[in-house]
XYZ file of C-alpha atoms in Angstrom:
496
model
C 40.982 -10.894 11.284
C 42.158 -11.890 14.695
C 44.722 -14.776 13.831
C 43.345 -16.675 16.329
C 42.931 -20.972 16.244
C 40.011 -22.886 17.159
C 41.276 -23.723 20.427
C 41.460 -20.101 21.418
C 37.994 -18.762 19.904
C 36.506 -21.805 22.257
C 39.018 -20.013 25.299
C 37.073 -16.881 24.535
C 33.627 -18.388 24.482
C 33.726 -20.007 27.712
C 34.880 -16.361 29.446
C 32.573 -14.076 27.384
C 30.330 -12.140 29.424
C 26.850 -11.448 27.626
C 24.034 -8.813 28.678
C 20.756 -9.946 29.327
C 19.238 -6.570 30.466
C 17.040 -4.474 28.204
C 19.152 -1.002 27.330
C 16.612 1.825 28.313
C 17.255 5.456 28.528
C 20.806 5.178 28.786
C 20.872 2.017 30.933
C 20.521 -1.721 31.776
C 17.171 -2.636 33.230
C 16.051 -5.736 34.040
C 12.198 -5.303 33.281
C 9.053 -7.094 35.100
C 11.540 -9.601 36.066
C 10.613 -11.874 33.293
C 13.215 -13.533 30.787
C 13.688 -16.361 28.107
C 16.873 -18.247 27.112
C 18.986 -17.544 24.655
C 20.238 -20.755 23.006
C 23.511 -21.194 20.626
C 22.260 -23.196 17.753
C 25.813 -24.154 17.450
C 25.527 -26.733 20.131
C 22.382 -26.159 21.868
C 23.779 -24.647 25.041
C 21.638 -21.715 26.714
C 24.190 -18.658 26.371
C 22.171 -16.150 29.168
C 18.505 -15.725 30.776
C 17.744 -12.381 28.799
C 15.038 -9.888 29.849
C 11.378 -10.532 28.376
C 9.857 -7.638 27.708
C 6.233 -6.625 27.484
C 4.200 -3.945 26.558
C 5.173 -2.395 30.237
C 8.759 -2.163 28.892
C 8.296 -0.831 25.265
C 6.027 2.029 27.163
C 9.456 2.729 29.002
C 11.213 2.608 25.867
C 9.277 4.675 23.805
C 8.633 7.110 27.046
C 12.568 7.519 26.794
C 12.911 7.836 23.047
C 10.117 10.343 23.411
C 11.646 12.546 25.977
C 15.129 12.813 24.154
C 13.010 13.697 20.996
C 10.758 16.359 22.500
C 12.994 18.033 24.839
C 16.422 16.437 24.706
C 19.456 17.641 22.948
C 19.552 15.383 20.118
C 17.680 16.278 17.625
C 18.862 19.875 18.070
C 22.076 19.474 17.800
C 23.896 20.590 15.163
C 24.421 17.749 12.012
C 28.435 17.693 12.697
C 28.251 17.235 16.291
C 25.927 14.146 15.293
C 28.142 12.935 13.021
C 31.301 12.834 15.516
C 29.117 10.776 17.838
C 28.654 8.264 15.209
C 32.292 8.042 14.308
C 32.760 7.615 17.960
C 30.681 4.915 17.969
C 32.343 3.365 14.769
C 35.882 3.123 16.477
C 34.126 1.921 19.893
C 32.745 -1.442 17.974
C 36.023 -1.292 15.855
C 37.646 -1.672 19.369
C 35.254 -4.478 20.509
C 34.966 -6.080 17.036
C 35.994 -9.429 18.147
C 33.770 -9.943 21.178
C 30.920 -8.802 18.843
C 31.919 -10.892 16.665
C 31.855 -13.832 18.708
C 28.251 -13.078 20.475
C 26.494 -12.957 16.767
C 28.555 -16.679 15.964
C 27.248 -17.919 19.213
C 24.054 -16.599 19.313
C 22.704 -17.134 15.456
C 25.555 -19.398 14.465
C 27.589 -17.821 11.501
C 31.141 -18.702 11.147
C 33.144 -16.271 13.047
C 35.271 -15.346 10.045
C 32.410 -14.188 8.827
C 30.706 -12.409 11.958
C 33.996 -10.482 12.161
C 35.215 -10.010 8.636
C 31.527 -9.287 7.224
C 28.913 -8.560 9.659
C 30.993 -6.222 11.640
C 32.712 -4.597 8.880
C 29.382 -3.708 7.593
C 28.190 -2.425 11.059
C 31.254 -0.273 11.768
C 31.214 1.020 7.986
C 27.275 2.279 8.387
C 27.983 4.246 11.673
C 31.269 5.716 9.622
C 29.479 6.276 6.626
C 26.332 8.116 8.636
C 28.429 9.750 10.500
C 30.505 11.305 7.434
C 27.153 12.233 5.893
C 25.655 14.143 8.561
C 26.010 17.246 7.617
C 26.239 17.024 4.248
C 23.085 17.069 3.602
C 21.099 20.396 2.083
C 17.728 21.556 2.008
C 15.927 23.339 -0.546
C 14.744 27.119 -1.801
C 13.241 26.748 -4.921
C 12.721 29.889 -6.793
C 9.408 31.796 -6.754
C 7.860 34.939 -7.385
C 10.061 37.713 -6.163
C 7.924 38.878 -3.352
C 7.926 35.591 -1.452
C 10.699 33.011 -0.519
C 10.277 29.419 -0.467
C 11.947 27.110 1.740
C 12.190 23.066 1.745
C 13.346 21.775 4.696
C 13.947 17.772 5.731
C 12.979 17.603 9.904
C 13.881 14.174 11.795
C 10.492 12.683 11.897
C 10.576 11.614 15.532
C 10.544 8.401 16.838
C 12.105 5.368 15.233
C 10.859 1.954 16.215
C 13.160 -0.701 14.648
C 12.693 -4.342 14.512
C 15.716 -6.602 13.111
C 15.857 -10.043 12.293
C 18.469 -12.831 13.426
C 20.235 -13.309 10.411
C 22.681 -10.180 10.004
C 21.515 -8.920 13.656
C 24.052 -6.223 13.980
C 24.128 -5.073 10.124
C 20.503 -5.153 9.523
C 20.305 -2.882 12.934
C 22.931 -0.431 11.836
C 21.176 -0.135 8.747
C 18.352 1.691 10.629
C 19.437 2.798 13.734
C 22.588 4.555 11.928
C 20.524 7.118 9.152
C 17.860 7.432 11.838
C 20.236 8.914 14.453
C 21.885 10.896 11.783
C 18.495 12.287 10.781
C 18.005 13.873 13.969
C 15.385 10.743 15.517
C 15.262 8.990 18.442
C 15.581 5.148 18.105
C 13.858 2.126 19.879
C 15.384 -1.108 18.480
C 13.901 -4.766 19.202
C 15.830 -7.314 17.983
C 15.152 -10.605 16.684
C 14.382 -12.826 20.281
C 16.983 -15.557 18.609
C 19.802 -13.346 18.863
C 19.170 -10.484 21.543
C 22.803 -10.121 22.991
C 24.586 -8.319 20.205
C 21.705 -5.654 19.876
C 22.208 -5.350 24.027
C 25.828 -4.751 23.309
C 25.442 -2.370 20.800
C 23.038 0.166 23.044
C 25.827 -0.365 25.590
C 28.215 0.683 23.441
C 26.671 3.674 21.885
C 25.559 5.168 25.214
C 29.575 4.646 26.121
C 30.092 6.217 22.949
C 28.526 9.703 24.275
C 25.089 9.245 22.677
C 22.262 11.417 25.021
C 20.358 9.062 27.493
C 17.134 7.724 25.665
C 18.264 7.704 22.228
C 18.927 4.665 21.821
C 16.858 2.330 23.625
C 16.889 -1.911 23.292
C 14.439 -3.718 24.240
C 14.297 -7.608 24.149
C 11.351 -9.431 23.918
C 9.271 -11.916 21.623
C 7.739 -11.195 18.404
C 4.083 -11.318 19.299
C 4.310 -9.628 22.271
C 7.289 -7.062 22.525
C 6.907 -6.611 18.569
C 3.289 -5.797 18.592
C 3.351 -3.661 21.324
C 6.015 -1.150 19.610
C 4.006 -1.370 16.031
C 0.502 -0.306 17.961
C 2.646 2.414 20.155
C 0.774 5.689 19.641
C 4.282 7.568 20.135
C 5.893 5.718 17.644
C 6.238 7.681 14.492
C 7.945 5.281 12.422
C 8.116 1.581 12.387
C 11.446 0.068 9.893
C 10.937 -3.643 9.968
C 13.434 -6.219 8.043
C 12.351 -9.808 8.122
C 9.422 -12.344 6.978
C 6.544 -11.220 4.384
C 4.031 -12.667 6.958
C 5.494 -10.047 9.637
C 5.422 -6.758 7.737
C 2.026 -7.620 6.839
C 1.171 -7.303 10.477
C 2.815 -4.208 10.988
C 0.807 -2.637 8.174
C -2.078 -3.793 10.662
C -0.913 -2.161 13.608
C -0.512 1.067 11.615
C -3.934 1.415 10.919
C -5.317 0.321 14.120
C -3.029 3.061 15.615
C -1.831 5.904 14.796
C -0.971 5.162 10.990
C 2.821 5.333 11.485
C 5.029 5.215 8.594
C 6.091 1.378 7.923
C 8.822 0.785 5.788
C 9.669 -2.648 5.210
C 12.391 -4.946 3.964
C 10.947 -8.082 3.400
C 11.514 -11.893 2.093
C 13.231 -12.764 -1.285
C 13.214 -16.155 -4.001
C 15.701 -14.289 -5.767
C 16.829 -15.681 -9.304
C 20.088 -16.017 -10.951
C 20.360 -16.151 -14.201
C 23.566 -17.534 -16.235
C 23.238 -17.065 -20.016
C 25.323 -19.063 -22.515
C 27.590 -16.175 -23.394
C 28.261 -15.658 -19.693
C 31.963 -14.139 -19.660
C 33.302 -16.947 -16.990
C 30.568 -20.377 -16.260
C 33.105 -21.241 -13.805
C 33.018 -17.718 -11.850
C 29.140 -17.875 -12.472
C 28.760 -21.576 -11.014
C 31.614 -20.685 -8.149
C 29.857 -17.393 -7.465
C 26.165 -19.055 -7.438
C 27.014 -21.772 -5.372
C 28.785 -18.966 -2.505
C 25.403 -16.811 -2.630
C 23.376 -19.982 -1.841
C 24.700 -21.193 0.581
C 26.805 -18.308 2.468
C 25.105 -17.418 5.696
C 23.974 -21.082 5.492
C 21.450 -19.532 2.538
C 19.881 -17.388 5.655
C 19.781 -14.081 3.423
C 16.593 -12.616 1.896
C 18.513 -11.576 -1.321
C 20.105 -15.561 -1.476
C 19.937 -16.443 -4.828
C 17.781 -19.695 -4.379
C 16.433 -20.061 -8.008
C 19.469 -20.962 -10.150
C 18.131 -20.275 -13.959
C 20.286 -21.771 -16.661
C 20.347 -21.962 -20.280
C 19.240 -25.473 -21.130
C 22.843 -25.649 -23.770
C 24.793 -25.282 -20.060
C 22.540 -26.363 -17.733
C 24.311 -29.336 -16.625
C 27.959 -28.109 -17.044
C 26.853 -25.390 -14.332
C 24.938 -28.059 -12.104
C 27.827 -30.205 -11.919
C 30.002 -27.604 -10.657
C 27.310 -26.270 -8.168
C 27.137 -29.543 -6.773
C 30.923 -29.914 -6.591
C 31.040 -27.142 -4.521
C 28.525 -28.166 -2.027
C 30.165 -31.599 -1.872
C 33.230 -30.068 -0.518
C 31.972 -27.128 1.171
C 32.890 -27.709 5.031
C 30.457 -27.533 7.313
C 31.406 -27.193 11.023
C 31.605 -25.506 14.318
C 31.666 -22.227 13.717
C 33.882 -21.036 16.103
C 36.431 -22.945 13.896
C 38.249 -20.820 11.528
C 38.251 -23.441 8.602
C 34.560 -23.425 8.826
C 32.936 -22.025 5.497
C 29.105 -22.791 6.800
C 27.841 -22.788 10.120
C 24.574 -23.908 11.600
C 21.183 -23.301 11.163
C 19.434 -20.196 13.495
C 18.075 -23.063 15.556
C 16.156 -26.357 15.933
C 12.873 -24.584 15.090
C 14.338 -23.784 11.961
C 16.246 -26.528 11.104
C 13.328 -28.426 10.931
C 11.536 -25.979 8.858
C 13.866 -26.222 5.846
C 14.110 -29.846 6.604
C 10.605 -30.011 5.626
C 11.303 -27.852 2.138
C 13.972 -30.434 1.425
C 11.420 -33.728 1.859
C 8.979 -31.194 -0.015
C 11.190 -31.335 -2.719
C 11.557 -35.009 -3.038
C 7.805 -35.330 -2.652
C 6.801 -33.496 -5.827
C 9.814 -34.564 -8.064
C 12.444 -32.406 -7.935
C 16.235 -34.390 -8.176
C 18.375 -34.331 -5.342
C 22.238 -33.496 -6.793
C 23.519 -33.268 -3.609
C 22.925 -32.761 0.404
C 19.506 -32.848 2.023
C 20.988 -34.649 5.461
C 21.236 -33.049 9.173
C 24.925 -32.891 10.347
C 26.907 -33.213 13.316
C 24.214 -33.757 15.392
C 25.856 -35.052 18.503
C 27.034 -31.722 18.827
C 23.662 -30.453 19.725
C 23.945 -27.567 16.988
C 21.585 -27.425 14.152
C 23.398 -27.708 11.349
C 22.487 -28.905 7.596
C 24.079 -30.191 4.119
C 24.340 -27.542 1.344
C 21.935 -29.153 -0.609
C 20.976 -28.708 -4.709
C 18.003 -29.511 -6.171
C 17.460 -30.004 -10.262
C 14.733 -30.661 -12.653
C 12.623 -27.866 -10.433
C 9.357 -27.445 -12.038
C 8.538 -23.719 -11.915
C 5.191 -24.335 -9.701
C 7.042 -26.678 -7.503
C 6.874 -25.182 -3.652
C 10.491 -25.176 -4.015
C 10.365 -22.553 -6.770
C 8.111 -20.655 -5.360
C 8.664 -20.215 -0.917
C 11.237 -18.721 0.691
C 13.163 -21.628 2.571
C 15.747 -19.128 4.131
C 18.498 -22.008 4.165
C 20.989 -23.811 2.300
C 19.078 -24.831 -0.424
C 19.017 -24.483 -4.027
C 16.528 -24.938 -6.847
C 17.864 -25.142 -10.524
C 15.770 -23.961 -13.193
C 16.021 -24.517 -17.043
C 15.091 -22.142 -20.023
C 15.414 -22.100 -23.435
C 15.585 -18.503 -24.179
C 16.071 -15.084 -22.601
C 12.358 -14.299 -22.509
C 11.856 -17.343 -20.518
C 14.551 -16.775 -18.526
C 12.871 -13.301 -17.845
C 9.133 -14.199 -17.282
C 10.495 -17.572 -15.020
C 12.417 -14.855 -12.918
C 9.424 -12.337 -12.415
C 6.577 -15.397 -11.544
C 7.701 -14.842 -7.994
C 5.388 -12.704 -5.431
C 8.721 -11.349 -4.033
C 11.125 -8.421 -5.977
C 14.058 -8.337 -3.592
C 17.499 -9.027 -5.948
C 18.544 -10.714 -9.033
C 21.519 -11.958 -10.666
C 22.435 -12.250 -14.650
C 25.372 -13.192 -16.207
C 26.246 -12.200 -20.053
C 28.936 -10.520 -22.131
C 26.343 -8.841 -24.226
C 26.049 -4.922 -23.203
C 22.692 -4.696 -24.468
C 21.265 -7.789 -22.725
C 22.434 -6.895 -19.762
C 20.611 -3.780 -20.022
C 17.498 -5.190 -21.190
C 17.042 -8.156 -18.725
C 17.984 -5.698 -16.569
C 15.088 -3.332 -16.788
C 12.827 -6.075 -17.242
C 13.650 -8.005 -14.091
C 11.164 -6.968 -11.437
C 13.738 -6.773 -8.389
C 15.129 -3.532 -6.362
C 18.737 -4.681 -7.492
C 20.615 -6.521 -10.014
C 23.583 -8.038 -10.321
C 25.336 -8.361 -13.616
C 28.078 -10.650 -13.112
C 28.650 -10.745 -9.910
C 26.417 -11.080 -6.925
C 26.192 -9.698 -3.537
C 28.076 -6.922 -4.144
C 27.700 -2.692 -3.492
C 28.934 -0.363 -0.684
C 26.599 2.018 1.284
C 26.408 4.579 -1.616
C 24.113 2.262 -3.497
C 20.533 1.912 -1.702
C 18.980 -1.427 -1.015
C 15.039 -2.560 -0.805
C 12.506 -4.571 -2.906
C 9.629 -4.705 -5.316
C 6.451 -6.413 -5.193
C 5.854 -8.586 -1.625
C 9.681 -7.831 -0.709
C 8.566 -4.692 0.690
C 9.345 -0.863 0.568
C 11.308 2.141 1.014
C 15.558 1.658 1.305
C 18.096 0.955 3.419
C 21.712 2.521 2.760
C 22.774 5.454 0.741
C 21.315 8.890 0.739
C 18.001 7.694 0.234
C 18.023 5.705 3.614
C 16.934 9.237 5.416
C 14.096 9.426 3.326
C 12.500 6.945 5.859
C 13.341 9.192 9.021
C 12.631 12.615 7.708
C 9.740 14.535 7.180
C 9.314 17.517 4.432
C 8.376 20.637 5.621
C 7.464 23.973 3.140
C 7.626 26.938 4.436
C 6.228 29.857 2.406
C 7.024 33.580 3.655
C 5.472 36.466 1.797
C 7.921 39.377 1.705
């Protein structure tokens, strides 16, 4: 983390040059001339006018990616050469880490310490990991009769459309772009209209690192226009999306209405975090529960938004979480002392506050927070919020809020805890705190979630896959398994 003061970050923000054009076929393009305002949730100020892409710009981006895949060098390079390019991208990202972190903070509101120390670390590590993996994949030669030879090869799937959200604009872009490039695919990246700037920088940096023209294209635009055009495009072979379950449904429809492209979805969550009486460290469990729901302003699909606590310890754990919520420092995300920054914008702040009002109306007890703060700054800030006495049927317990709002539910035994945990349409992640090894295994198996953390939360690295069950989606980001989304299996049978 650079040793910069609040004033120094403010000075850098005033002189920061941010991109606004699409990045198509290796160059910046203004498109048809339409623009939209990129507004910072930090203070409500316009950061830039950004090119607003529609069907024409998406067509141009896909055409560039198609040419680069069908006739360009990228899919035909030796895997080691592709890997070296990804490593050069990682090196350039490291060189410009401060600029990128500042851009992320300004466009979506997270503390700059998190943008630099967590978001950029994840992005750089992702490109390095897949760069190192690129030449270590193997195909298969199954045993056959002596008069035949069978080969099973993985080949790049083609043009990938990647649509990513604003909460981790670079991390989630990297989780899709890096394995797709390692596999030999070409990519059209559509960032959220709330966070287009950092993705445009990523496109520029990839080109500077030597990625051939057309291999990575970044097109801005509104989801219902540019996102829809990408989803319906007949020359897109694979669509990878991270975002809401509602929008994920649209992409499945787009695939059905076009070329039946494969659609990989990482969607919403309402993740349970179960604390049993034999948790090895209740103070740590409570501190982690608070960190998990308030980190990134609660704007995480994996956020442990349902804290399930055994009734014998419920008040003790809740009190500890409430105490942490009350002392958490909400403020300017450019201040290194800030622990929780701004929500993504006014519209999102209004949605989260509506959920708070609904919780009160339904009879849940507000233990901490719930109020807008720092309104005089022009930014979108909310206090860390904790509800207890939450009934499983309340909207607080069922709907993804995507903000710093925790619901505490009590249970009396392990079976009830598992029933409550699984009583959701989502299945992205879960946490479990226990000292009993058998309980840890049995409950982890019973939980319908793509990731289960035991005695921790949000831990892991690039060696393990990430994704969900049920309406949290399909397919996996991270690990070697991510390459399965961007490759096709081909069988070649040779009669000798």
